[in-house]
JSON list of C-alpha atoms and ligand atoms in Angstrom, two decimals:
[
{"chain": "A", "resi": 539, "resn": "UNK", "atom": "CA", "xyz": [78.27, 88.59, 102.01]},
{"chain": "A", "resi": 540, "resn": "UNK", "atom": "CA", "xyz": [81.55, 86.69, 101.77]},
{"chain": "A", "resi": 541, "resn": "UNK", "atom": "CA", "xyz": [84.13, 88.84, 100.02]},
{"chain": "A", "resi": 542, "resn": "UNK", "atom": "CA", "xyz": [86.16, 87.38, 97.16]},
{"chain": "A", "resi": 543, "resn": "UNK", "atom": "CA", "xyz": [89.85, 87.12, 98.03]},
{"chain": "A", "resi": 544, "resn": "UNK", "atom": "CA", "xyz": [92.36, 87.34, 95.21]},
{"chain": "A", "resi": 545, "resn": "UNK", "atom": "CA", "xyz": [95.60, 85.89, 96.51]},
{"chain": "A", "resi": 546, "resn": "UNK", "atom": "CA", "xyz": [97.16, 84.40, 93.37]},
{"chain": "A", "resi": 547, "resn": "UNK", "atom": "CA", "xyz": [98.19, 86.33, 90.30]},
{"chain": "A", "resi": 548, "resn": "UNK", "atom": "CA", "xyz": [96.21, 83.97, 88.05]},
{"chain": "A", "resi": 549, "resn": "UNK", "atom": "CA", "xyz": [92.94, 84.53, 89.92]},
{"chain": "A", "resi": 550, "resn": "UNK", "atom": "CA", "xyz": [92.13, 88.01, 88.64]},
{"chain": "A", "resi": 551, "resn": "UNK", "atom": "CA", "xyz": [89.57, 86.82, 86.11]},
{"chain": "A", "resi": 552, "resn": "UNK", "atom": "CA", "xyz": [87.29, 86.05, 89.10]},
{"chain": "A", "resi": 553, "resn": "UNK", "atom": "CA", "xyz": [86.85, 89.80, 89.55]},
{"chain": "A", "resi": 554, "resn": "UNK", "atom": "CA", "xyz": [86.79, 90.83, 85.88]},
{"chain": "A", "resi": 555, "resn": "UNK", "atom": "CA", "xyz": [83.30, 92.31, 86.28]},
{"chain": "A", "resi": 556, "resn": "UNK", "atom": "CA", "xyz": [84.36, 94.25, 89.37]},
{"chain": "A", "resi": 557, "resn": "UNK", "atom": "CA", "xyz": [87.45, 95.59, 87.54]},
{"chain": "A", "resi": 558, "resn": "UNK", "atom": "CA", "xyz": [85.26, 96.96, 84.76]},
{"chain": "A", "resi": 559, "resn": "UNK", "atom": "CA", "xyz": [83.06, 98.69, 87.33]},
{"chain": "A", "resi": 560, "resn": "UNK", "atom": "CA", "xyz": [85.95, 100.46, 89.11]},
{"chain": "A", "resi": 561, "resn": "UNK", "atom": "CA", "xyz": [84.93, 103.94, 88.03]},
{"chain": "A", "resi": 562, "resn": "UNK", "atom": "CA", "xyz": [87.14, 105.93, 90.43]},
{"chain": "A", "resi": 563, "resn": "UNK", "atom": "CA", "xyz": [90.18, 103.84, 89.54]},
{"chain": "A", "resi": 564, "resn": "UNK", "atom": "CA", "xyz": [89.45, 104.33, 85.84]},
{"chain": "A", "resi": 565, "resn": "UNK", "atom": "CA", "xyz": [88.94, 108.05, 86.18]},
{"chain": "A", "resi": 566, "resn": "UNK", "atom": "CA", "xyz": [92.05, 108.60, 88.25]},
{"chain": "A", "resi": 567, "resn": "UNK", "atom": "CA", "xyz": [94.52, 106.00, 87.04]},
{"chain": "A", "resi": 568, "resn": "UNK", "atom": "CA", "xyz": [93.72, 105.44, 83.37]},
{"chain": "A", "resi": 569, "resn": "UNK", "atom": "CA", "xyz": [93.22, 109.15, 82.68]},
{"chain": "A", "resi": 570, "resn": "UNK", "atom": "CA", "xyz": [96.55, 109.98, 84.31]},
{"chain": "A", "resi": 571, "resn": "UNK", "atom": "CA", "xyz": [98.34, 107.31, 82.25]},
{"chain": "A", "resi": 572, "resn": "UNK", "atom": "CA", "xyz": [96.65, 108.43, 79.04]},
{"chain": "A", "resi": 573, "resn": "UNK", "atom": "CA", "xyz": [97.75, 112.03, 79.60]},
{"chain": "A", "resi": 574, "resn": "UNK", "atom": "CA", "xyz": [101.32, 110.88, 80.33]},
{"chain": "A", "resi": 575, "resn": "UNK", "atom": "CA", "xyz": [101.43, 108.87, 77.09]},
{"chain": "A", "resi": 576, "resn": "UNK", "atom": "CA", "xyz": [100.76, 111.94, 74.93]},
{"chain": "A", "resi": 577, "resn": "UNK", "atom": "CA", "xyz": [99.69, 111.45, 71.32]},
{"chain": "A", "resi": 578, "resn": "UNK", "atom": "CA", "xyz": [99.27, 107.69, 70.83]},
{"chain": "A", "resi": 579, "resn": "UNK", "atom": "CA", "xyz": [98.20, 107.71, 67.19]},
{"chain": "A", "resi": 580, "resn": "UNK", "atom": "CA", "xyz": [100.08, 104.97, 65.30]},
{"chain": "A", "resi": 581, "resn": "UNK", "atom": "CA", "xyz": [102.35, 104.35, 68.30]},
{"chain": "A", "resi": 582, "resn": "UNK", "atom": "CA", "xyz": [103.20, 100.72, 68.99]},
{"chain": "A", "resi": 583, "resn": "UNK", "atom": "CA", "xyz": [101.92, 100.11, 72.52]},
{"chain": "A", "resi": 584, "resn": "UNK", "atom": "CA", "xyz": [102.01, 97.02, 74.71]},
{"chain": "A", "resi": 585, "resn": "UNK", "atom": "CA", "xyz": [99.70, 96.72, 77.72]},
{"chain": "A", "resi": 586, "resn": "UNK", "atom": "CA", "xyz": [101.51, 94.20, 79.96]},
{"chain": "A", "resi": 587, "resn": "UNK", "atom": "CA", "xyz": [99.03, 92.63, 82.38]},
{"chain": "A", "resi": 588, "resn": "UNK", "atom": "CA", "xyz": [96.24, 94.57, 80.71]},
{"chain": "A", "resi": 589, "resn": "UNK", "atom": "CA", "xyz": [93.40, 92.55, 82.26]},
{"chain": "A", "resi": 590, "resn": "UNK", "atom": "CA", "xyz": [90.05, 92.74, 80.44]},
{"chain": "A", "resi": 591, "resn": "UNK", "atom": "CA", "xyz": [91.42, 95.29, 77.96]},
{"chain": "A", "resi": 592, "resn": "UNK", "atom": "CA", "xyz": [89.60, 98.39, 79.22]},
{"chain": "A", "resi": 593, "resn": "UNK", "atom": "CA", "xyz": [92.55, 100.73, 78.72]},
{"chain": "A", "resi": 594, "resn": "UNK", "atom": "CA", "xyz": [93.68, 98.84, 75.62]},
{"chain": "A", "resi": 595, "resn": "UNK", "atom": "CA", "xyz": [90.38, 99.49, 73.80]},
{"chain": "A", "resi": 596, "resn": "UNK", "atom": "CA", "xyz": [90.49, 103.17, 74.78]},
{"chain": "A", "resi": 597, "resn": "UNK", "atom": "CA", "xyz": [94.00, 103.45, 73.33]},
{"chain": "A", "resi": 598, "resn": "UNK", "atom": "CA", "xyz": [92.94, 101.60, 70.19]},
{"chain": "A", "resi": 599, "resn": "UNK", "atom": "CA", "xyz": [90.10, 104.09, 69.73]},
{"chain": "A", "resi": 600, "resn": "UNK", "atom": "CA", "xyz": [92.68, 106.87, 70.06]},
{"chain": "A", "resi": 601, "resn": "UNK", "atom": "CA", "xyz": [94.54, 105.37, 67.09]},
{"chain": "A", "resi": 602, "resn": "UNK", "atom": "CA", "xyz": [97.24, 103.33, 68.84]},
{"chain": "A", "resi": 603, "resn": "UNK", "atom": "CA", "xyz": [98.63, 100.09, 67.44]},
{"chain": "A", "resi": 604, "resn": "UNK", "atom": "CA", "xyz": [97.84, 98.25, 70.67]},
{"chain": "A", "resi": 605, "resn": "UNK", "atom": "CA", "xyz": [98.86, 94.76, 71.85]},
{"chain": "A", "resi": 606, "resn": "UNK", "atom": "CA", "xyz": [98.17, 93.09, 75.18]},
{"chain": "A", "resi": 607, "resn": "UNK", "atom": "CA", "xyz": [99.71, 90.32, 77.21]},
{"chain": "A", "resi": 608, "resn": "UNK", "atom": "CA", "xyz": [98.13, 89.00, 80.42]},
{"chain": "A", "resi": 609, "resn": "UNK", "atom": "CA", "xyz": [98.99, 85.87, 82.39]},
{"chain": "A", "resi": 610, "resn": "UNK", "atom": "CA", "xyz": [95.31, 84.96, 82.75]},
{"chain": "A", "resi": 611, "resn": "UNK", "atom": "CA", "xyz": [93.70, 83.13, 79.84]},
{"chain": "A", "resi": 612, "resn": "UNK", "atom": "CA", "xyz": [90.31, 84.46, 80.79]},
{"chain": "A", "resi": 613, "resn": "UNK", "atom": "CA", "xyz": [91.54, 88.06, 80.78]},
{"chain": "A", "resi": 614, "resn": "UNK", "atom": "CA", "xyz": [93.23, 87.52, 77.41]},
{"chain": "A", "resi": 615, "resn": "UNK", "atom": "CA", "xyz": [89.94, 86.25, 76.03]},
{"chain": "A", "resi": 616, "resn": "UNK", "atom": "CA", "xyz": [88.07, 89.30, 77.33]},
{"chain": "A", "resi": 617, "resn": "UNK", "atom": "CA", "xyz": [90.72, 91.61, 75.90]},
{"chain": "A", "resi": 618, "resn": "UNK", "atom": "CA", "xyz": [90.69, 89.82, 72.54]},
{"chain": "A", "resi": 619, "resn": "UNK", "atom": "CA", "xyz": [86.95, 90.46, 72.28]},
{"chain": "A", "resi": 620, "resn": "UNK", "atom": "CA", "xyz": [87.73, 94.19, 72.53]},
{"chain": "A", "resi": 621, "resn": "UNK", "atom": "CA", "xyz": [90.96, 94.67, 70.58]},
{"chain": "A", "resi": 622, "resn": "UNK", "atom": "CA", "xyz": [91.04, 91.54, 68.37]},
{"chain": "A", "resi": 623, "resn": "UNK", "atom": "CA", "xyz": [92.68, 88.15, 68.84]},
{"chain": "A", "resi": 624, "resn": "UNK", "atom": "CA", "xyz": [95.55, 89.17, 66.53]},
{"chain": "A", "resi": 625, "resn": "UNK", "atom": "CA", "xyz": [96.58, 91.78, 69.12]},
{"chain": "A", "resi": 626, "resn": "UNK", "atom": "CA", "xyz": [96.97, 89.38, 72.03]},
{"chain": "A", "resi": 627, "resn": "UNK", "atom": "CA", "xyz": [100.17, 87.61, 73.11]},
{"chain": "A", "resi": 628, "resn": "UNK", "atom": "CA", "xyz": [99.41, 84.34, 74.83]},
{"chain": "A", "resi": 629, "resn": "UNK", "atom": "CA", "xyz": [102.79, 83.88, 76.48]},
{"chain": "A", "resi": 630, "resn": "UNK", "atom": "CA", "xyz": [105.76, 86.12, 77.22]},
{"chain": "A", "resi": 631, "resn": "UNK", "atom": "CA", "xyz": [107.86, 84.33, 74.59]},
{"chain": "A", "resi": 632, "resn": "UNK", "atom": "CA", "xyz": [105.58, 85.73, 71.87]},
{"chain": "A", "resi": 633, "resn": "UNK", "atom": "CA", "xyz": [106.29, 89.35, 72.83]},
{"chain": "A", "resi": 634, "resn": "UNK", "atom": "CA", "xyz": [108.69, 90.77, 70.22]},
{"chain": "A", "resi": 635, "resn": "UNK", "atom": "CA", "xyz": [111.96, 92.37, 71.32]},
{"chain": "A", "resi": 636, "resn": "UNK", "atom": "CA", "xyz": [112.97, 96.03, 70.72]},
{"chain": "A", "resi": 637, "resn": "UNK", "atom": "CA", "xyz": [109.57, 96.80, 69.20]},
{"chain": "A", "resi": 638, "resn": "UNK", "atom": "CA", "xyz": [107.39, 99.02, 71.35]},
{"chain": "A", "resi": 639, "resn": "UNK", "atom": "CA", "xyz": [107.30, 102.83, 71.52]},
{"chain": "A", "resi": 640, "resn": "UNK", "atom": "CA", "xyz": [105.31, 102.67, 74.74]},
{"chain": "A", "resi": 641, "resn": "UNK", "atom": "CA", "xyz": [104.67, 99.93, 77.29]},
{"chain": "A", "resi": 642, "resn": "UNK", "atom": "CA", "xyz": [102.19, 100.28, 80.10]},
{"chain": "A", "resi": 643, "resn": "UNK", "atom": "CA", "xyz": [102.02, 97.96, 83.07]},
{"chain": "A", "resi": 644, "resn": "UNK", "atom": "CA", "xyz": [99.27, 98.99, 85.43]},
{"chain": "A", "resi": 645, "resn": "UNK", "atom": "CA", "xyz": [98.56, 97.57, 88.88]},
{"chain": "A", "resi": 646, "resn": "UNK", "atom": "CA", "xyz": [100.52, 94.37, 88.26]},
{"chain": "A", "resi": 647, "resn": "UNK", "atom": "CA", "xyz": [103.86, 94.64, 90.09]},
{"chain": "A", "resi": 648, "resn": "UNK", "atom": "CA", "xyz": [102.28, 95.14, 93.52]},
{"chain": "A", "resi": 649, "resn": "UNK", "atom": "CA", "xyz": [100.40, 91.82, 93.28]},
{"chain": "A", "resi": 650, "resn": "UNK", "atom": "CA", "xyz": [103.24, 89.55, 92.14]},
{"chain": "A", "resi": 651, "resn": "UNK", "atom": "CA", "xyz": [106.28, 88.06, 93.91]},
{"chain": "A", "resi": 652, "resn": "UNK", "atom": "CA", "xyz": [109.65, 89.82, 93.98]},
{"chain": "A", "resi": 653, "resn": "UNK", "atom": "CA", "xyz": [111.07, 87.32, 91.46]},
{"chain": "A", "resi": 654, "resn": "UNK", "atom": "CA", "xyz": [108.14, 87.95, 89.13]},
{"chain": "A", "resi": 655, "resn": "UNK", "atom": "CA", "xyz": [108.59, 91.73, 89.46]},
{"chain": "A", "resi": 656, "resn": "UNK", "atom": "CA", "xyz": [112.14, 91.22, 88.18]},
{"chain": "A", "resi": 657, "resn": "UNK", "atom": "CA", "xyz": [111.03, 88.97, 85.32]},
{"chain": "A", "resi": 658, "resn": "UNK", "atom": "CA", "xyz": [108.34, 91.47, 84.27]},
{"chain": "A", "resi": 659, "resn": "UNK", "atom": "CA", "xyz": [110.75, 94.43, 84.39]},
{"chain": "A", "resi": 660, "resn": "UNK", "atom": "CA", "xyz": [113.22, 92.45, 82.27]},
{"chain": "A", "resi": 661, "resn": "UNK", "atom": "CA", "xyz": [110.50, 91.50, 79.76]},
{"chain": "A", "resi": 662, "resn": "UNK", "atom": "CA", "xyz": [109.41, 95.13, 79.51]},
{"chain": "A", "resi": 663, "resn": "UNK", "atom": "CA", "xyz": [112.99, 96.27, 78.95]},
{"chain": "A", "resi": 664, "resn": "UNK", "atom": "CA", "xyz": [113.49, 93.69, 76.20]},
{"chain": "A", "resi": 665, "resn": "UNK", "atom": "CA", "xyz": [110.25, 94.65, 74.44]},
{"chain": "A", "resi": 666, "resn": "UNK", "atom": "CA", "xyz": [110.93, 98.43, 74.44]},
{"chain": "A", "resi": 667, "resn": "UNK", "atom": "CA", "xyz": [112.60, 99.96, 71.40]},
{"chain": "A", "resi": 668, "resn": "UNK", "atom": "CA", "xyz": [115.61, 102.26, 71.79]},
{"chain": "A", "resi": 669, "resn": "UNK", "atom": "CA", "xyz": [113.53, 105.43, 72.01]},
{"chain": "A", "resi": 670, "resn": "UNK", "atom": "CA", "xyz": [110.59, 103.89, 73.85]},
{"chain": "A", "resi": 671, "resn": "UNK", "atom": "CA", "xyz": [109.19, 104.63, 77.29]},
{"chain": "A", "resi": 672, "resn": "UNK", "atom": "CA", "xyz": [107.59, 102.33, 79.83]},
{"chain": "A", "resi": 673, "resn": "UNK", "atom": "CA", "xyz": [105.00, 103.52, 82.34]},
{"chain": "A", "resi": 674, "resn": "UNK", "atom": "CA", "xyz": [104.80, 101.18, 85.32]},
{"chain": "A", "resi": 675, "resn": "UNK", "atom": "CA", "xyz": [102.30, 102.04, 88.00]},
{"chain": "A", "resi": 676, "resn": "UNK", "atom": "CA", "xyz": [100.55, 100.65, 91.05]},
{"chain": "A", "resi": 677, "resn": "UNK", "atom": "CA", "xyz": [99.17, 101.64, 94.46]},
{"chain": "A", "resi": 678, "resn": "UNK", "atom": "CA", "xyz": [101.25, 104.30, 96.12]},
{"chain": "A", "resi": 679, "resn": "UNK", "atom": "CA", "xyz": [103.40, 102.50, 98.75]},
{"chain": "A", "resi": 680, "resn": "UNK", "atom": "CA", "xyz": [103.44, 105.72, 100.81]},
{"chain": "A", "resi": 681, "resn": "UNK", "atom": "CA", "xyz": [99.80, 105.02, 101.69]},
{"chain": "A", "resi": 682, "resn": "UNK", "atom": "CA", "xyz": [100.83, 102.07, 103.88]},
{"chain": "A", "resi": 683, "resn": "UNK", "atom": "CA", "xyz": [99.73, 103.89, 107.05]},
{"chain": "A", "resi": 684, "resn": "UNK", "atom": "CA", "xyz": [96.54, 105.41, 105.56]},
{"chain": "A", "resi": 685, "resn": "UNK", "atom": "CA", "xyz": [93.65, 103.17, 106.60]},
{"chain": "A", "resi": 686, "resn": "UNK", "atom": "CA", "xyz": [91.05, 104.58, 104.24]},
{"chain": "A", "resi": 687, "resn": "UNK", "atom": "CA", "xyz": [91.21, 106.10, 100.77]},
{"chain": "A", "resi": 688, "resn": "UNK", "atom": "CA", "xyz": [88.47, 106.51, 98.16]},
{"chain": "A", "resi": 689, "resn": "UNK", "atom": "CA", "xyz": [89.54, 103.10, 96.84]},
{"chain": "A", "resi": 690, "resn": "UNK", "atom": "CA", "xyz": [90.90, 100.96, 99.66]},
{"chain": "A", "resi": 691, "resn": "UNK", "atom": "CA", "xyz": [90.52, 99.93, 103.28]},
{"chain": "A", "resi": 692, "resn": "UNK", "atom": "CA", "xyz": [93.82, 98.91, 104.91]},
{"chain": "A", "resi": 693, "resn": "UNK", "atom": "CA", "xyz": [94.63, 97.43, 108.29]},
{"chain": "A", "resi": 694, "resn": "UNK", "atom": "CA", "xyz": [97.02, 99.31, 110.58]},
{"chain": "A", "resi": 695, "resn": "UNK", "atom": "CA", "xyz": [100.51, 98.45, 109.28]},
{"chain": "A", "resi": 696, "resn": "UNK", "atom": "CA", "xyz": [102.26, 95.53, 110.94]},
{"chain": "A", "resi": 697, "resn": "UNK", "atom": "CA", "xyz": [105.61, 96.43, 109.37]},
{"chain": "A", "resi": 698, "resn": "UNK", "atom": "CA", "xyz": [107.61, 99.56, 108.66]},
{"chain": "A", "resi": 699, "resn": "UNK", "atom": "CA", "xyz": [107.42, 101.33, 105.29]},
{"chain": "A", "resi": 700, "resn": "UNK", "atom": "CA", "xyz": [111.02, 100.24, 104.54]},
{"chain": "A", "resi": 701, "resn": "UNK", "atom": "CA", "xyz": [110.18, 96.52, 104.93]},
{"chain": "A", "resi": 702, "resn": "UNK", "atom": "CA", "xyz": [108.92, 94.37, 102.05]},
{"chain": "A", "resi": 703, "resn": "UNK", "atom": "CA", "xyz": [105.85, 92.52, 103.30]},
{"chain": "A", "resi": 704, "resn": "UNK", "atom": "CA", "xyz": [102.33, 91.48, 102.31]},
{"chain": "A", "resi": 705, "resn": "UNK", "atom": "CA", "xyz": [98.97, 92.44, 103.77]},
{"chain": "A", "resi": 706, "resn": "UNK", "atom": "CA", "xyz": [95.32, 92.06, 102.87]},
{"chain": "A", "resi": 707, "resn": "UNK", "atom": "CA", "xyz": [93.31, 95.09, 101.82]},
{"chain": "A", "resi": 708, "resn": "UNK", "atom": "CA", "xyz": [89.72, 95.58, 100.69]},
{"chain": "A", "resi": 709, "resn": "UNK", "atom": "CA", "xyz": [88.80, 97.33, 97.45]},
{"chain": "A", "resi": 710, "resn": "UNK", "atom": "CA", "xyz": [85.88, 99.61, 98.30]},
{"chain": "A", "resi": 711, "resn": "UNK", "atom": "CA", "xyz": [84.55, 99.82, 94.72]},
{"chain": "A", "resi": 712, "resn": "UNK", "atom": "CA", "xyz": [84.59, 96.13, 93.81]},
{"chain": "A", "resi": 713, "resn": "UNK", "atom": "CA", "xyz": [84.06, 94.89, 97.37]},
{"chain": "A", "resi": 714, "resn": "UNK", "atom": "CA", "xyz": [86.77, 92.20, 96.99]},
{"chain": "A", "resi": 715, "resn": "UNK", "atom": "CA", "xyz": [89.97, 91.64, 98.94]},
{"chain": "A", "resi": 716, "resn": "UNK", "atom": "CA", "xyz": [93.49, 91.41, 97.62]},
{"chain": "A", "resi": 717, "resn": "UNK", "atom": "CA", "xyz": [96.92, 90.63, 98.93]},
{"chain": "A", "resi": 718, "resn": "UNK", "atom": "CA", "xyz": [99.07, 93.69, 98.42]},
{"chain": "A", "resi": 719, "resn": "UNK", "atom": "CA", "xyz": [102.83, 93.15, 98.28]},
{"chain": "A", "resi": 720, "resn": "UNK", "atom": "CA", "xyz": [104.29, 96.25, 99.87]},
{"chain": "A", "resi": 721, "resn": "UNK", "atom": "CA", "xyz": [107.76, 97.37, 98.82]},
{"chain": "A", "resi": 722, "resn": "UNK", "atom": "CA", "xyz": [109.12, 100.86, 99.33]},
{"chain": "A", "resi": 723, "resn": "UNK", "atom": "CA", "xyz": [109.50, 103.08, 96.27]},
{"chain": "A", "resi": 724, "resn": "UNK", "atom": "CA", "xyz": [113.29, 102.87, 96.67]},
{"chain": "A", "resi": 725, "resn": "UNK", "atom": "CA", "xyz": [113.15, 99.05, 96.30]},
{"chain": "A", "resi": 726, "resn": "UNK", "atom": "CA", "xyz": [111.47, 99.38, 92.90]},
{"chain": "A", "resi": 727, "resn": "UNK", "atom": "CA", "xyz": [113.96, 102.05, 91.86]},
{"chain": "A", "resi": 728, "resn": "UNK", "atom": "CA", "xyz": [116.84, 99.70, 92.69]},
{"chain": "A", "resi": 729, "resn": "UNK", "atom": "CA", "xyz": [115.24, 96.86, 90.67]},
{"chain": "A", "resi": 730, "resn": "UNK", "atom": "CA", "xyz": [114.82, 99.12, 87.62]},
{"chain": "A", "resi": 731, "resn": "UNK", "atom": "CA", "xyz": [118.45, 100.18, 87.85]},
{"chain": "A", "resi": 732, "resn": "UNK", "atom": "CA", "xyz": [119.76, 96.63, 88.37]},
{"chain": "A", "resi": 733, "resn": "UNK", "atom": "CA", "xyz": [117.85, 95.44, 85.31]},
{"chain": "A", "resi": 734, "resn": "UNK", "atom": "CA", "xyz": [118.99, 98.29, 83.09]},
{"chain": "A", "resi": 735, "resn": "UNK", "atom": "CA", "xyz": [115.97, 100.60, 82.96]},
{"chain": "A", "resi": 736, "resn": "UNK", "atom": "CA", "xyz": [116.60, 104.31, 83.56]},
{"chain": "A", "resi": 737, "resn": "UNK", "atom": "CA", "xyz": [114.15, 106.28, 85.65]},
{"chain": "A", "resi": 738, "resn": "UNK", "atom": "CA", "xyz": [112.94, 109.34, 83.73]},
{"chain": "A", "resi": 739, "resn": "UNK", "atom": "CA", "xyz": [110.22, 110.52, 86.09]},
{"chain": "A", "resi": 740, "resn": "UNK", "atom": "CA", "xyz": [107.91, 109.63, 88.96]},
{"chain": "A", "resi": 741, "resn": "UNK", "atom": "CA", "xyz": [104.26, 110.69, 88.77]},
{"chain": "A", "resi": 742, "resn": "UNK", "atom": "CA", "xyz": [101.21, 110.34, 91.01]},
{"chain": "A", "resi": 743, "resn": "UNK", "atom": "CA", "xyz": [97.48, 110.42, 90.33]},
{"chain": "A", "resi": 744, "resn": "UNK", "atom": "CA", "xyz": [95.72, 113.64, 91.42]},
{"chain": "A", "resi": 745, "resn": "UNK", "atom": "CA", "xyz": [95.69, 114.40, 95.14]},
{"chain": "A", "resi": 746, "resn": "UNK", "atom": "CA", "xyz": [92.50, 114.58, 97.22]},
{"chain": "A", "resi": 747, "resn": "UNK", "atom": "CA", "xyz": [91.71, 114.86, 100.91]},
{"chain": "A", "resi": 748, "resn": "UNK", "atom": "CA", "xyz": [89.88, 112.21, 102.94]},
{"chain": "A", "resi": 749, "resn": "UNK", "atom": "CA", "xyz": [89.44, 112.28, 106.72]},
{"chain": "A", "resi": 750, "resn": "UNK", "atom": "CA", "xyz": [92.13, 114.92, 107.07]},
{"chain": "A", "resi": 751, "resn": "UNK", "atom": "CA", "xyz": [94.75, 113.07, 104.99]},
{"chain": "A", "resi": 752, "resn": "UNK", "atom": "CA", "xyz": [96.16, 114.10, 101.63]},
{"chain": "A", "resi": 753, "resn": "UNK", "atom": "CA", "xyz": [95.96, 111.11, 99.32]},
{"chain": "A", "resi": 754, "resn": "UNK", "atom": "CA", "xyz": [97.52, 110.25, 95.97]},
{"chain": "A", "resi": 755, "resn": "UNK", "atom": "CA", "xyz": [96.29, 106.75, 95.17]},
{"chain": "A", "resi": 756, "resn": "UNK", "atom": "CA", "xyz": [98.76, 105.63, 92.52]},
{"chain": "A", "resi": 757, "resn": "UNK", "atom": "CA", "xyz": [102.41, 106.05, 91.62]},
{"chain": "A", "resi": 758, "resn": "UNK", "atom": "CA", "xyz": [103.58, 105.80, 88.00]},
{"chain": "A", "resi": 759, "resn": "UNK", "atom": "CA", "xyz": [107.26, 105.40, 87.04]},
{"chain": "A", "resi": 760, "resn": "UNK", "atom": "CA", "xyz": [108.37, 106.56, 83.61]},
{"chain": "A", "resi": 761, "resn": "UNK", "atom": "CA", "xyz": [111.36, 104.52, 82.38]},
{"chain": "A", "resi": 762, "resn": "UNK", "atom": "CA", "xyz": [113.51, 104.00, 79.31]},
{"chain": "A", "resi": 763, "resn": "UNK", "atom": "CA", "xyz": [116.37, 101.70, 78.28]},
{"chain": "B", "resi": 1404, "resn": "SAM", "atom": "C1", "xyz": [94.70, 94.53, 89.10]},
{"chain": "B", "resi": 1404, "resn": "SAM", "atom": "S1", "xyz": [94.62, 93.79, 87.55]},
{"chain": "B", "resi": 1404, "resn": "SAM", "atom": "C2", "xyz": [95.04, 95.17, 86.55]},
{"chain": "B", "resi": 1404, "resn": "SAM", "atom": "C3", "xyz": [94.50, 95.05, 85.17]},
{"chain": "B", "resi": 1404, "resn": "SAM", "atom": "C4", "xyz": [94.75, 96.27, 84.27]},
{"chain": "B", "resi": 1404, "resn": "SAM", "atom": "N1", "xyz": [96.17, 96.48, 84.05]},
{"chain": "B", "resi": 1404, "resn": "SAM", "atom": "C5", "xyz": [94.11, 97.51, 84.85]},
{"chain": "B", "resi": 1404, "resn": "SAM", "atom": "O1", "xyz": [94.83, 98.48, 85.11]},
{"chain": "B", "resi": 1404, "resn": "SAM", "atom": "O2", "xyz": [92.91, 97.51, 85.04]},
{"chain": "B", "resi": 1404, "resn": "SAM", "atom": "C6", "xyz": [96.07, 92.81, 87.49]},
{"chain": "B", "resi": 1404, "resn": "SAM", "atom": "C7", "xyz": [96.25, 92.05, 86.18]},
{"chain": "B", "resi": 1404, "resn": "SAM", "atom": "O3", "xyz": [97.58, 91.52, 86.13]},
{"chain": "B", "resi": 1404, "resn": "SAM", "atom": "C8", "xyz": [97.52, 90.21, 85.58]},
{"chain": "B", "resi": 1404, "resn": "SAM", "atom": "N2", "xyz": [98.74, 89.53, 86.02]},
{"chain": "B", "resi": 1404, "resn": "SAM", "atom": "C9", "xyz": [99.03, 89.07, 87.25]},
{"chain": "B", "resi": 1404, "resn": "SAM", "atom": "N3", "xyz": [100.25, 88.54, 87.29]},
{"chain": "B", "resi": 1404, "resn": "SAM", "atom": "C10", "xyz": [100.78, 88.69, 86.05]},
{"chain": "B", "resi": 1404, "resn": "SAM", "atom": "C11", "xyz": [102.02, 88.33, 85.47]},
{"chain": "B", "resi": 1404, "resn": "SAM", "atom": "N4", "xyz": [102.96, 87.72, 86.17]},
{"chain": "B", "resi": 1404, "resn": "SAM", "atom": "N5", "xyz": [102.23, 88.62, 84.17]},
{"chain": "B", "resi": 1404, "resn": "SAM", "atom": "C12", "xyz": [101.25, 89.24, 83.45]},
{"chain": "B", "resi": 1404, "resn": "SAM", "atom": "N6", "xyz": [100.05, 89.59, 83.94]},
{"chain": "B", "resi": 1404, "resn": "SAM", "atom": "C13", "xyz": [99.82, 89.32, 85.24]},
{"chain": "B", "resi": 1404, "resn": "SAM", "atom": "C14", "xyz": [96.23, 89.65, 86.12]},
{"chain": "B", "resi": 1404, "resn": "SAM", "atom": "O4", "xyz": [95.78, 88.52, 85.39]},
{"chain": "B", "resi": 1404, "resn": "SAM", "atom": "C15", "xyz": [95.30, 90.85, 86.02]},
{"chain": "B", "resi": 1404, "resn": "SAM", "atom": "O5", "xyz": [94.66, 90.92, 84.79]}
]
C-alpha cells in the first residue's frame, strides 16, 4: 500500500481519520496535557492547531470555555461539528488578544517552518491573558537517534542533534508519513525568550522502554507572558 505523505502544513485533513484513531498518542499526549492543565472548568482555553477537535471536545465536556483555530478549513469544519461553529476562529486575525487563561498547541510547531514557528509563538503570546499559561508540545527532539518508538519509525539521523533539519518519518499507528522539522530543544527555548514568553517548566509524556531504549515520546513546554 502506498503511504500517505503529509509534507505541507495545510494537508493534515487528508489524515483526519488516522489522527482520530491514534490511540497511543491520545492516551499519552492528551492525558498528559489534560493533567498539566489542572481544573479547566470555566477556563477560557484556545486550542491552536487543534485539528479535528478531539482534545477540544474533551475539554468542553470537562467544562472549559473552549475555542479552536486551525489553518486547515477541513479540520475547522470537523472541530466545529464537535464544539460548535461559534467556537472556531477561521483566521488568526479573529483570535482575541489578552483573553485566554490557557492555550494549548499540540504537535504543530514541529511540522511548520521556522518563520511560522515564530509567528505562532507570537500569536499565542498575544492571545494569552496576563495570568495565563501556554502549553506547547510536540515530538521529543531528543529521540532523533531512536529509530523505533511505539509511535514512529525514523531513519538513522543524517544530521547532528544541534542542527535544524528536516527528515521523513512514518507514524506506526496511522501508517502515514510526515516531514518532521527537527530543532534542538534549546532552539525553541531561544525563540520563546526572543518573542517574550517565559519558560515556566518542561514536561515529557510518561517514559517506557522499547528495544532497550528509554523513550519519552513528547515534550511539553509550559510558558507565560
Ligand atoms: C499533527 S496535527 C495535530 C492536531 C491536534 N493538535 C492534535 O494534537 O491531535 C497538526 C495540526 O496543525 C494544523 N496546522 C498546521 N500548520 C498550522 C499553522 N501554521 N497554524 C495553525 N494550525 C496549523 C494542521 O492543520 C493540523 O490540524
